[in-house]
Amino acid sequence: MIKHNYKKLMVISLLWWGGNTALAIDFDAGDYTAMPAGTNLGLLYYTHSHSGDYVSQGHSTKHDTKLNQDVSVLRVIHFTTIGGFTVDPQFLLPFGHVNGRLGGNDMGSTQGVGDLILASTVWLYNDPATQTYFGVTPFLYAPTGRYRHEGSLNMGENRWKYALQAAFSTPIYDKLLLDIGLDATKFGDNNDYGVQSSRLAQNTLYQGQVHLRYLITPALDLRTSYTKEWGGNSSVDGVSQGKPAENKYTFGAAYMFPSHTQLLGTWGRDTSIENGFKAESVIKLRLMQMF
């Protein structure tokens, strides 16, 4: 995303679901399954991501380059009914630790709390009998996370963000289920970016993702996903910094215990990226409790 004027411009803000810079919105297969009104979900995510390659405007930097992220998210969801539609108001709070180097330059490290995220899905189609669902989710990112404009790495972005995601979930053959989603993220400006307090602006970023789940048993599934991004060109004081154009895949499994506790684990990596750290390994664990 950012050219190699490292000392002047490079400030990277991180969130749990990108495995890279804070970009679009990944969801897990099954997330768009509507629960009955009154259901509550408590979720704790942990993601470890390692990158050893930084790509900028088609140029790769691998020597003495790394980015390690250990980021968790606390998420609480409540299902209710408004006007005959199932909705799930929720909040997400990221926190964690990140450190990195770029071409021999120490980027330092950061730790603390990221930007608070507020969201709520509205299910426009909800048919538990056929396991078919269609929902739309607006997201609001508040710039509450830890941010230092002179730091190369930050947990917060120091800008407002707004996103809209739509997803469809349905069985496609026997025990095979499909989840497909599209989202768009609109960015406010960061007017205190980098050591010179520059203006960071970014165009709308779009993402498409496809998930497949195979139900070995009603409680156990195997899953895989593929994600593609486009748009999202950024600029610093009017100078283009390029677009992320990240493509990635994951493999994993999930198991629901009789106590209504689900454990999910996935591994993935980037297949390509135009600007940013290319993730070589992203391990995600999710613990969910239904109550």
C-alpha positions as protocol buffer text, in pm:
chain_id: "A"
residue {
  index: 1
  type: MET
  ca { x: 0 y: 0 z: 0 }
}
residue {
  index: 2
  type: ILE
  ca { x: 286 y: 236 z: 80 }
}
residue {
  index: 3
  type: LYS
  ca { x: 594 y: 329 z: -116 }
}
residue {
  index: 4
  type: HIS
  ca { x: 942 y: 267 z: 16 }
}
residue {
  index: 5
  type: ASN
  ca { x: 992 y: 609 z: 174 }
}
residue {
  index: 6
  type: TYR
  ca { x: 992 y: 410 z: 497 }
}
residue {
  index: 7
  type: LYS
  ca { x: 1112 y: 672 z: 745 }
}
residue {
  index: 8
  type: LYS
  ca { x: 867 y: 934 z: 622 }
}
residue {
  index: 9
  type: LEU
  ca { x: 545 y: 758 z: 537 }
}
residue {
  index: 10
  type: MET
  ca { x: 518 y: 406 z: 666 }
}
residue {
  index: 11
  type: VAL
  ca { x: 256 y: 373 z: 939 }
}
residue {
  index: 12
  type: ILE
  ca { x: 72 y: 41 z: 933 }
}
residue {
  index: 13
  type: SER
  ca { x: -245 y: -15 z: 1131 }
}
residue {
  index: 14
  type: LEU
  ca { x: -357 y: -370 z: 1194 }
}
residue {
  index: 15
  type: LEU
  ca { x: -673 y: -562 z: 1260 }
}
residue {
  index: 16
  type: TRP
  ca { x: -753 y: -925 z: 1324 }
}
residue {
  index: 17
  type: TRP
  ca { x: -923 y: -1038 z: 1004 }
}
residue {
  index: 18
  type: GLY
  ca { x: -693 y: -911 z: 733 }
}
residue {
  index: 19
  type: GLY
  ca { x: -372 y: -1082 z: 838 }
}
residue {
  index: 20
  type: ASN
  ca { x: -216 y: -772 z: 682 }
}
residue {
  index: 21
  type: THR
  ca { x: -294 y: -406 z: 697 }
}
residue {
  index: 22
  type: ALA
  ca { x: -646 y: -313 z: 807 }
}
residue {
  index: 23
  type: LEU
  ca { x: -845 y: -377 z: 495 }
}
residue {
  index: 24
  type: ALA
  ca { x: -1173 y: -553 z: 419 }
}
residue {
  index: 25
  type: ILE
  ca { x: -1404 y: -771 z: 627 }
}
residue {
  index: 26
  type: ASP
  ca { x: -1359 y: -1147 z: 639 }
}
residue {
  index: 27
  type: PHE
  ca { x: -1635 y: -1361 z: 785 }
}
residue {
  index: 28
  type: ASP
  ca { x: -1629 y: -1727 z: 879 }
}
residue {
  index: 29
  type: ALA
  ca { x: -1843 y: -1988 z: 705 }
}
residue {
  index: 30
  type: GLY
  ca { x: -2169 y: -2015 z: 895 }
}
residue {
  index: 31
  type: ASP
  ca { x: -2159 y: -1659 z: 1031 }
}
residue {
  index: 32
  type: TYR
  ca { x: -2469 y: -1570 z: 830 }
}
residue {
  index: 33
  type: THR
  ca { x: -2680 y: -1844 z: 988 }
}
residue {
  index: 34
  type: ALA
  ca { x: -2952 y: -1663 z: 1182 }
}
residue {
  index: 35
  type: MET
  ca { x: -3008 y: -1776 z: 1541 }
}
residue {
  index: 36
  type: PRO
  ca { x: -3345 y: -1761 z: 1724 }
}
residue {
  index: 37
  type: ALA
  ca { x: -3433 y: -1435 z: 1898 }
}
residue {
  index: 38
  type: GLY
  ca { x: -3291 y: -1423 z: 2249 }
}
residue {
  index: 39
  type: THR
  ca { x: -2975 y: -1617 z: 2160 }
}
residue {
  index: 40
  type: ASN
  ca { x: -2645 y: -1468 z: 2273 }
}
residue {
  index: 41
  type: LEU
  ca { x: -2297 y: -1548 z: 2145 }
}
residue {
  index: 42
  type: GLY
  ca { x: -1966 y: -1474 z: 2312 }
}
residue {
  index: 43
  type: LEU
  ca { x: -1662 y: -1517 z: 2089 }
}
residue {
  index: 44
  type: LEU
  ca { x: -1289 y: -1489 z: 2140 }
}
residue {
  index: 45
  type: TYR
  ca { x: -1060 y: -1489 z: 1837 }
}
residue {
  index: 46
  type: TYR
  ca { x: -684 y: -1532 z: 1824 }
}
residue {
  index: 47
  type: THR
  ca { x: -483 y: -1481 z: 1505 }
}
residue {
  index: 48
  type: HIS
  ca { x: -111 y: -1535 z: 1454 }
}
residue {
  index: 49
  type: SER
  ca { x: 19 y: -1407 z: 1122 }
}
residue {
  index: 50
  type: HIS
  ca { x: 373 y: -1414 z: 985 }
}
residue {
  index: 51
  type: SER
  ca { x: 498 y: -1228 z: 679 }
}
residue {
  index: 52
  type: GLY
  ca { x: 849 y: -1227 z: 535 }
}
residue {
  index: 53
  type: ASP
  ca { x: 789 y: -1030 z: 215 }
}
residue {
  index: 54
  type: TYR
  ca { x: 685 y: -668 z: 166 }
}
residue {
  index: 55
  type: VAL
  ca { x: 549 y: -577 z: -178 }
}
residue {
  index: 56
  type: SER
  ca { x: 529 y: -216 z: -297 }
}
residue {
  index: 57
  type: GLN
  ca { x: 430 y: -113 z: -649 }
}
residue {
  index: 58
  type: GLY
  ca { x: 541 y: -454 z: -778 }
}
residue {
  index: 59
  type: HIS
  ca { x: 876 y: -450 z: -594 }
}
residue {
  index: 60
  type: SER
  ca { x: 943 y: -719 z: -334 }
}
residue {
  index: 61
  type: THR
  ca { x: 1157 y: -674 z: -21 }
}
residue {
  index: 62
  type: LYS
  ca { x: 1245 y: -1000 z: 151 }
}
residue {
  index: 63
  type: HIS
  ca { x: 1590 y: -943 z: 302 }
}
residue {
  index: 64
  type: ASP
  ca { x: 1569 y: -890 z: 679 }
}
residue {
  index: 65
  type: THR
  ca { x: 1193 y: -829 z: 646 }
}
residue {
  index: 66
  type: LYS
  ca { x: 921 y: -965 z: 869 }
}
residue {
  index: 67
  type: LEU
  ca { x: 589 y: -878 z: 1026 }
}
residue {
  index: 68
  type: ASN
  ca { x: 454 y: -1083 z: 1317 }
}
residue {
  index: 69
  type: GLN
  ca { x: 102 y: -1027 z: 1447 }
}
residue {
  index: 70
  type: ASP
  ca { x: -64 y: -1176 z: 1751 }
}
residue {
  index: 71
  type: VAL
  ca { x: -409 y: -1022 z: 1760 }
}
residue {
  index: 72
  type: SER
  ca { x: -721 y: -1124 z: 1950 }
}
residue {
  index: 73
  type: VAL
  ca { x: -1078 y: -999 z: 1930 }
}
residue {
  index: 74
  type: LEU
  ca { x: -1355 y: -1004 z: 2186 }
}
residue {
  index: 75
  type: ARG
  ca { x: -1696 y: -1021 z: 2018 }
}
residue {
  index: 76
  type: VAL
  ca { x: -2042 y: -1024 z: 2175 }
}
residue {
  index: 77
  type: ILE
  ca { x: -2362 y: -1079 z: 1971 }
}
residue {
  index: 78
  type: HIS
  ca { x: -2731 y: -1065 z: 2070 }
}
residue {
  index: 79
  type: PHE
  ca { x: -3007 y: -1192 z: 1840 }
}
residue {
  index: 80
  type: THR
  ca { x: -3345 y: -1024 z: 1849 }
}
residue {
  index: 81
  type: THR
  ca { x: -3637 y: -937 z: 1620 }
}
residue {
  index: 82
  type: ILE
  ca { x: -3724 y: -588 z: 1494 }
}
residue {
  index: 83
  type: GLY
  ca { x: -4016 y: -531 z: 1258 }
}
residue {
  index: 84
  type: GLY
  ca { x: -4035 y: -901 z: 1180 }
}
residue {
  index: 85
  type: PHE
  ca { x: -3667 y: -925 z: 1080 }
}
residue {
  index: 86
  type: THR
  ca { x: -3397 y: -1107 z: 1275 }
}
residue {
  index: 87
  type: VAL
  ca { x: -3112 y: -872 z: 1369 }
}
residue {
  index: 88
  type: ASP
  ca { x: -2797 y: -919 z: 1578 }
}
residue {
  index: 89
  type: PRO
  ca { x: -2648 y: -602 z: 1733 }
}
residue {
  index: 90
  type: GLN
  ca { x: -2285 y: -667 z: 1829 }
}
residue {
  index: 91
  type: PHE
  ca { x: -1950 y: -517 z: 1912 }
}
residue {
  index: 92
  type: LEU
  ca { x: -1594 y: -628 z: 1837 }
}
residue {
  index: 93
  type: LEU
  ca { x: -1287 y: -513 z: 2028 }
}
residue {
  index: 94
  type: PRO
  ca { x: -943 y: -606 z: 1889 }
}
residue {
  index: 95
  type: PHE
  ca { x: -629 y: -615 z: 2103 }
}
residue {
  index: 96
  type: GLY
  ca { x: -285 y: -762 z: 2064 }
}
residue {
  index: 97
  type: HIS
  ca { x: 84 y: -721 z: 1981 }
}
residue {
  index: 98
  type: VAL
  ca { x: 266 y: -659 z: 1650 }
}
residue {
  index: 99
  type: ASN
  ca { x: 635 y: -622 z: 1559 }
}
residue {
  index: 100
  type: GLY
  ca { x: 826 y: -599 z: 1235 }
}
residue {
  index: 101
  type: ARG
  ca { x: 1130 y: -516 z: 1025 }
}
residue {
  index: 102
  type: LEU
  ca { x: 1150 y: -390 z: 668 }
}
residue {
  index: 103
  type: GLY
  ca { x: 1468 y: -429 z: 462 }
}
residue {
  index: 104
  type: GLY
  ca { x: 1683 y: -417 z: 774 }
}
residue {
  index: 105
  type: ASN
  ca { x: 1497 y: -120 z: 926 }
}
residue {
  index: 106
  type: ASP
  ca { x: 1343 y: -187 z: 1265 }
}
residue {
  index: 107
  type: MET
  ca { x: 974 y: -97 z: 1260 }
}
residue {
  index: 108
  type: GLY
  ca { x: 951 y: -144 z: 1634 }
}
residue {
  index: 109
  type: SER
  ca { x: 644 y: -294 z: 1794 }
}
residue {
  index: 110
  type: THR
  ca { x: 303 y: -196 z: 1924 }
}
residue {
  index: 111
  type: GLN
  ca { x: 56 y: -347 z: 2162 }
}
residue {
  index: 112
  type: GLY
  ca { x: -279 y: -253 z: 2309 }
}
residue {
  index: 113
  type: VAL
  ca { x: -638 y: -212 z: 2198 }
}
residue {
  index: 114
  type: GLY
  ca { x: -753 y: -157 z: 1840 }
}
residue {
  index: 115
  type: ASP
  ca { x: -1049 y: 37 z: 1702 }
}
residue {
  index: 116
  type: LEU
  ca { x: -1393 y: -50 z: 1839 }
}
residue {
  index: 117
  type: ILE
  ca { x: -1628 y: -199 z: 1578 }
}
residue {
  index: 118
  type: LEU
  ca { x: -2008 y: -181 z: 1597 }
}
residue {
  index: 119
  type: ALA
  ca { x: -2225 y: -387 z: 1364 }
}
residue {
  index: 120
  type: SER
  ca { x: -2563 y: -554 z: 1318 }
}
residue {
  index: 121
  type: THR
  ca { x: -2680 y: -798 z: 1053 }
}
residue {
  index: 122
  type: VAL
  ca { x: -3035 y: -774 z: 921 }
}
residue {
  index: 123
  type: TRP
  ca { x: -3161 y: -1100 z: 769 }
}
residue {
  index: 124
  type: LEU
  ca { x: -3376 y: -1023 z: 467 }
}
residue {
  index: 125
  type: TYR
  ca { x: -3425 y: -1393 z: 400 }
}
residue {
  index: 126
  type: ASN
  ca { x: -3428 y: -1645 z: 684 }
}
residue {
  index: 127
  type: ASP
  ca { x: -3537 y: -2007 z: 622 }
}
residue {
  index: 128
  type: PRO
  ca { x: -3400 y: -2250 z: 882 }
}
residue {
  index: 129
  type: ALA
  ca { x: -3590 y: -2540 z: 723 }
}
residue {
  index: 130
  type: THR
  ca { x: -3376 y: -2519 z: 408 }
}
residue {
  index: 131
  type: GLN
  ca { x: -3074 y: -2365 z: 584 }
}
residue {
  index: 132
  type: THR
  ca { x: -3090 y: -2073 z: 343 }
}
residue {
  index: 133
  type: TYR
  ca { x: -3011 y: -1720 z: 460 }
}
residue {
  index: 134
  type: PHE
  ca { x: -2940 y: -1376 z: 315 }
}
residue {
  index: 135
  type: GLY
  ca { x: -2823 y: -1093 z: 538 }
}
residue {
  index: 136
  type: VAL
  ca { x: -2686 y: -741 z: 514 }
}
residue {
  index: 137
  type: THR
  ca { x: -2447 y: -601 z: 775 }
}
residue {
  index: 138
  type: PRO
  ca { x: -2341 y: -237 z: 822 }
}
residue {
  index: 139
  type: PHE
  ca { x: -2017 y: -181 z: 1017 }
}
residue {
  index: 140
  type: LEU
  ca { x: -1891 y: 129 z: 1194 }
}
residue {
  index: 141
  type: TYR
  ca { x: -1525 y: 155 z: 1301 }
}
residue {
  index: 142
  type: ALA
  ca { x: -1458 y: 420 z: 1566 }
}
residue {
  index: 143
  type: PRO
  ca { x: -1097 y: 553 z: 1595 }
}
residue {
  index: 144
  type: THR
  ca { x: -1060 y: 450 z: 1959 }
}
residue {
  index: 145
  type: GLY
  ca { x: -751 y: 228 z: 1923 }
}
residue {
  index: 146
  type: ARG
  ca { x: -394 y: 302 z: 2028 }
}
residue {
  index: 147
  type: TYR
  ca { x: -231 y: 527 z: 1768 }
}
residue {
  index: 148
  type: ARG
  ca { x: 94 y: 725 z: 1751 }
}
residue {
  index: 149
  type: HIS
  ca { x: 151 y: 911 z: 1426 }
}
residue {
  index: 150
  type: GLU
  ca { x: 530 y: 875 z: 1459 }
}
residue {
  index: 151
  type: GLY
  ca { x: 506 y: 498 z: 1506 }
}
residue {
  index: 152
  type: SER
  ca { x: 554 y: 261 z: 1213 }
}
residue {
  index: 153
  type: LEU
  ca { x: 302 y: 11 z: 1355 }
}
residue {
  index: 154
  type: ASN
  ca { x: -29 y: 91 z: 1518 }
}
residue {
  index: 155
  type: MET
  ca { x: -323 y: -102 z: 1655 }
}
residue {
  index: 156
  type: GLY
  ca { x: -562 y: 182 z: 1565 }
}
residue {
  index: 157
  type: GLU
  ca { x: -607 y: 364 z: 1235 }
}
residue {
  index: 158
  type: ASN
  ca { x: -696 y: 716 z: 1355 }
}
residue {
  index: 159
  type: ARG
  ca { x: -981 y: 738 z: 1104 }
}
residue {
  index: 160
  type: TRP
  ca { x: -1347 y: 649 z: 1083 }
}
residue {
  index: 161
  type: LYS
  ca { x: -1446 y: 361 z: 858 }
}
residue {
  index: 162
  type: TYR
  ca { x: -1784 y: 250 z: 728 }
}
residue {
  index: 163
  type: ALA
  ca { x: -1856 y: -81 z: 561 }
}
residue {
  index: 164
  type: LEU
  ca { x: -2151 y: -269 z: 417 }
}
residue {
  index: 165
  type: GLN
  ca { x: -2148 y: -645 z: 367 }
}
residue {
  index: 166
  type: ALA
  ca { x: -2406 y: -876 z: 211 }
}
residue {
  index: 167
  type: ALA
  ca { x: -2385 y: -1256 z: 225 }
}
residue {
  index: 168
  type: PHE
  ca { x: -2585 y: -1558 z: 114 }
}
residue {
  index: 169
  type: SER
  ca { x: -2567 y: -1905 z: 271 }
}
residue {
  index: 170
  type: THR
  ca { x: -2728 y: -2227 z: 147 }
}
residue {
  index: 171
  type: PRO
  ca { x: -2667 y: -2602 z: 98 }
}
residue {
  index: 172
  type: ILE
  ca { x: -2567 y: -2684 z: -259 }
}
residue {
  index: 173
  type: TYR
  ca { x: -2539 y: -3064 z: -250 }
}
residue {
  index: 174
  type: ASP
  ca { x: -2611 y: -3314 z: 25 }
}
residue {
  index: 175
  type: LYS
  ca { x: -2374 y: -3212 z: 311 }
}
residue {
  index: 176
  type: LEU
  ca { x: -2193 y: -2939 z: 118 }
}
residue {
  index: 177
  type: LEU
  ca { x: -2279 y: -2578 z: 207 }
}
residue {
  index: 178
  type: LEU
  ca { x: -2191 y: -2256 z: 29 }
}
residue {
  index: 179
  type: ASP
  ca { x: -2138 y: -1909 z: 180 }
}
residue {
  index: 180
  type: ILE
  ca { x: -2071 y: -1619 z: -55 }
}
residue {
  index: 181
  type: GLY
  ca { x: -2032 y: -1252 z: 35 }
}
residue {
  index: 182
  type: LEU
  ca { x: -1950 y: -909 z: -101 }
}
residue {
  index: 183
  type: ASP
  ca { x: -1852 y: -600 z: 95 }
}
residue {
  index: 184
  type: ALA
  ca { x: -1746 y: -240 z: 43 }
}
residue {
  index: 185
  type: THR
  ca { x: -1546 y: -31 z: 290 }
}
residue {
  index: 186
  type: LYS
  ca { x: -1540 y: 349 z: 281 }
}
residue {
  index: 187
  type: PHE
  ca { x: -1257 y: 527 z: 463 }
}
residue {
  index: 188
  type: GLY
  ca { x: -1242 y: 859 z: 637 }
}
residue {
  index: 189
  type: ASP
  ca { x: -916 y: 1053 z: 620 }
}
residue {
  index: 190
  type: ASN
  ca { x: -631 y: 1023 z: 868 }
}
residue {
  index: 191
  type: ASN
  ca { x: -498 y: 1378 z: 898 }
}
residue {
  index: 192
  type: ASP
  ca { x: -217 y: 1285 z: 1136 }
}
residue {
  index: 193
  type: TYR
  ca { x: -37 y: 1019 z: 933 }
}
residue {
  index: 194
  type: GLY
  ca { x: 336 y: 959 z: 967 }
}
residue {
  index: 195
  type: VAL
  ca { x: 608 y: 1168 z: 1124 }
}
residue {
  index: 196
  type: GLN
  ca { x: 505 y: 1476 z: 922 }
}
residue {
  index: 197
  type: SER
  ca { x: 133 y: 1444 z: 1014 }
}
residue {
  index: 198
  type: SER
  ca { x: 35 y: 1399 z: 650 }
}
residue {
  index: 199
  type: ARG
  ca { x: -313 y: 1332 z: 513 }
}
residue {
  index: 200
  type: LEU
  ca { x: -387 y: 967 z: 434 }
}
residue {
  index: 201
  type: ALA
  ca { x: -688 y: 913 z: 207 }
}
residue {
  index: 202
  type: GLN
  ca { x: -818 y: 588 z: 62 }
}
residue {
  index: 203
  type: ASN
  ca { x: -1075 y: 504 z: -204 }
}
residue {
  index: 204
  type: THR
  ca { x: -1351 y: 253 z: -141 }
}
residue {
  index: 205
  type: LEU
  ca { x: -1223 y: -101 z: -106 }
}
residue {
  index: 206
  type: TYR
  ca { x: -1426 y: -397 z: -234 }
}
residue {
  index: 207
  type: GLN
  ca { x: -1400 y: -764 z: -144 }
}
residue {
  index: 208
  type: GLY
  ca { x: -1561 y: -1089 z: -256 }
}
residue {
  index: 209
  type: GLN
  ca { x: -1531 y: -1417 z: -67 }
}
residue {
  index: 210
  type: VAL
  ca { x: -1649 y: -1773 z: -116 }
}
residue {
  index: 211
  type: HIS
  ca { x: -1664 y: -2039 z: 158 }
}
residue {
  index: 212
  type: LEU
  ca { x: -1738 y: -2409 z: 131 }
}
residue {
  index: 213
  type: ARG
  ca { x: -1825 y: -2636 z: 427 }
}
residue {
  index: 214
  type: TYR
  ca { x: -1861 y: -3012 z: 429 }
}
residue {
  index: 215
  type: LEU
  ca { x: -2056 y: -3154 z: 724 }
}
residue {
  index: 216
  type: ILE
  ca { x: -1886 y: -3475 z: 834 }
}
residue {
  index: 217
  type: THR
  ca { x: -2139 y: -3486 z: 1118 }
}
residue {
  index: 218
  type: PRO
  ca { x: -2393 y: -3223 z: 1230 }
}
residue {
  index: 219
  type: ALA
  ca { x: -2131 y: -3103 z: 1481 }
}
residue {
  index: 220
  type: LEU
  ca { x: -1811 y: -3133 z: 1275 }
}
residue {
  index: 221
  type: ASP
  ca { x: -1726 y: -2968 z: 944 }
}
residue {
  index: 222
  type: LEU
  ca { x: -1429 y: -2915 z: 716 }
}
residue {
  index: 223
  type: ARG
  ca { x: -1406 y: -2579 z: 542 }
}
residue {
  index: 224
  type: THR
  ca { x: -1213 y: -2377 z: 287 }
}
residue {
  index: 225
  type: SER
  ca { x: -1239 y: -2024 z: 150 }
}
residue {
  index: 226
  type: TYR
  ca { x: -1103 y: -1791 z: -117 }
}
residue {
  index: 227
  type: THR
  ca { x: -1103 y: -1411 z: -96 }
}
residue {
  index: 228
  type: LYS
  ca { x: -1029 y: -1141 z: -355 }
}
residue {
  index: 229
  type: GLU
  ca { x: -1000 y: -763 z: -311 }
}
residue {
  index: 230
  type: TRP
  ca { x: -1011 y: -477 z: -560 }
}
residue {
  index: 231
  type: GLY
  ca { x: -1012 y: -98 z: -541 }
}
residue {
  index: 232
  type: GLY
  ca { x: -890 y: 78 z: -227 }
}
residue {
  index: 233
  type: ASN
  ca { x: -616 y: 295 z: -381 }
}
residue {
  index: 234
  type: SER
  ca { x: -460 y: 511 z: -108 }
}
residue {
  index: 235
  type: SER
  ca { x: -273 y: 841 z: -123 }
}
residue {
  index: 236
  type: VAL
  ca { x: -58 y: 1046 z: 114 }
}
residue {
  index: 237
  type: ASP
  ca { x: -88 y: 1423 z: 64 }
}
residue {
  index: 238
  type: GLY
  ca { x: -226 y: 1349 z: -283 }
}
residue {
  index: 239
  type: VAL
  ca { x: 56 y: 1111 z: -386 }
}
residue {
  index: 240
  type: SER
  ca { x: -76 y: 769 z: -485 }
}
residue {
  index: 241
  type: GLN
  ca { x: 45 y: 476 z: -275 }
}
residue {
  index: 242
  type: GLY
  ca { x: -126 y: 205 z: -480 }
}
residue {
  index: 243
  type: LYS
  ca { x: -393 y: -49 z: -388 }
}
residue {
  index: 244
  type: PRO
  ca { x: -369 y: -365 z: -175 }
}
residue {
  index: 245
  type: ALA
  ca { x: -525 y: -615 z: -423 }
}
residue {
  index: 246
  type: GLU
  ca { x: -487 y: -898 z: -174 }
}
residue {
  index: 247
  type: ASN
  ca { x: -594 y: -1253 z: -268 }
}
residue {
  index: 248
  type: LYS
  ca { x: -588 y: -1536 z: -10 }
}
residue {
  index: 249
  type: TYR
  ca { x: -720 y: -1877 z: 84 }
}
residue {
  index: 250
  type: THR
  ca { x: -783 y: -2074 z: 404 }
}
residue {
  index: 251
  type: PHE
  ca { x: -845 y: -2433 z: 514 }
}
residue {
  index: 252
  type: GLY
  ca { x: -984 y: -2543 z: 848 }
}
residue {
  index: 253
  type: ALA
  ca { x: -1242 y: -2720 z: 1060 }
}
residue {
  index: 254
  type: ALA
  ca { x: -1499 y: -2647 z: 1329 }
}
residue {
  index: 255
  type: TYR
  ca { x: -1656 y: -2861 z: 1600 }
}
residue {
  index: 256
  type: MET
  ca { x: -1962 y: -2789 z: 1816 }
}
residue {
  index: 257
  type: PHE
  ca { x: -1949 y: -2953 z: 2162 }
}
residue {
  index: 258
  type: PRO
  ca { x: -2269 y: -3064 z: 2340 }
}
residue {
  index: 259
  type: SER
  ca { x: -2224 y: -2765 z: 2575 }
}
residue {
  index: 260
  type: HIS
  ca { x: -2299 y: -2532 z: 2278 }
}
residue {
  index: 261
  type: THR
  ca { x: -1930 y: -2440 z: 2268 }
}
residue {
  index: 262
  type: GLN
  ca { x: -1770 y: -2430 z: 1924 }
}
residue {
  index: 263
  type: LEU
  ca { x: -1399 y: -2444 z: 1847 }
}
residue {
  index: 264
  type: LEU
  ca { x: -1287 y: -2330 z: 1502 }
}
residue {
  index: 265
  type: GLY
  ca { x: -938 y: -2338 z: 1354 }
}
residue {
  index: 266
  type: THR
  ca { x: -810 y: -2229 z: 1014 }
}
residue {
  index: 267
  type: TRP
  ca { x: -478 y: -2188 z: 837 }
}
residue {
  index: 268
  type: GLY
  ca { x: -426 y: -1972 z: 531 }
}
residue {
  index: 269
  type: ARG
  ca { x: -191 y: -1749 z: 334 }
}
residue {
  index: 270
  type: ASP
  ca { x: -191 y: -1481 z: 67 }
}
residue {
  index: 271
  type: THR
  ca { x: -166 y: -1599 z: -291 }
}
residue {
  index: 272
  type: SER
  ca { x: -82 y: -1248 z: -413 }
}
residue {
  index: 273
  type: ILE
  ca { x: -76 y: -884 z: -304 }
}
residue {
  index: 274
  type: GLU
  ca { x: 17 y: -564 z: -487 }
}
residue {
  index: 275
  type: ASN
  ca { x: 100 y: -342 z: -189 }
}
residue {
  index: 276
  type: GLY
  ca { x: 161 y: -456 z: 168 }
}
residue {
  index: 277
  type: PHE
  ca { x: 309 y: -742 z: 366 }
}
residue {
  index: 278
  type: LYS
  ca { x: 235 y: -1076 z: 200 }
}
residue {
  index: 279
  type: ALA
  ca { x: 116 y: -1319 z: 466 }
}
residue {
  index: 280
  type: GLU
  ca { x: 300 y: -1651 z: 447 }
}
residue {
  index: 281
  type: SER
  ca { x: 106 y: -1813 z: 732 }
}
residue {
  index: 282
  type: VAL
  ca { x: -210 y: -1707 z: 912 }
}
residue {
  index: 283
  type: ILE
  ca { x: -339 y: -1927 z: 1194 }
}
residue {
  index: 284
  type: LYS
  ca { x: -676 y: -1838 z: 1342 }
}
residue {
  index: 285
  type: LEU
  ca { x: -853 y: -1993 z: 1639 }
}
residue {
  index: 286
  type: ARG
  ca { x: -1204 y: -1903 z: 1749 }
}
residue {
  index: 287
  type: LEU
  ca { x: -1385 y: -2005 z: 2064 }
}
residue {
  index: 288
  type: MET
  ca { x: -1761 y: -1946 z: 2062 }
}
residue {
  index: 289
  type: GLN
  ca { x: -2007 y: -1997 z: 2345 }
}
residue {
  index: 290
  type: MET
  ca { x: -2380 y: -1990 z: 2277 }
}
residue {
  index: 291
  type: PHE
  ca { x: -2605 y: -1896 z: 2569 }
}
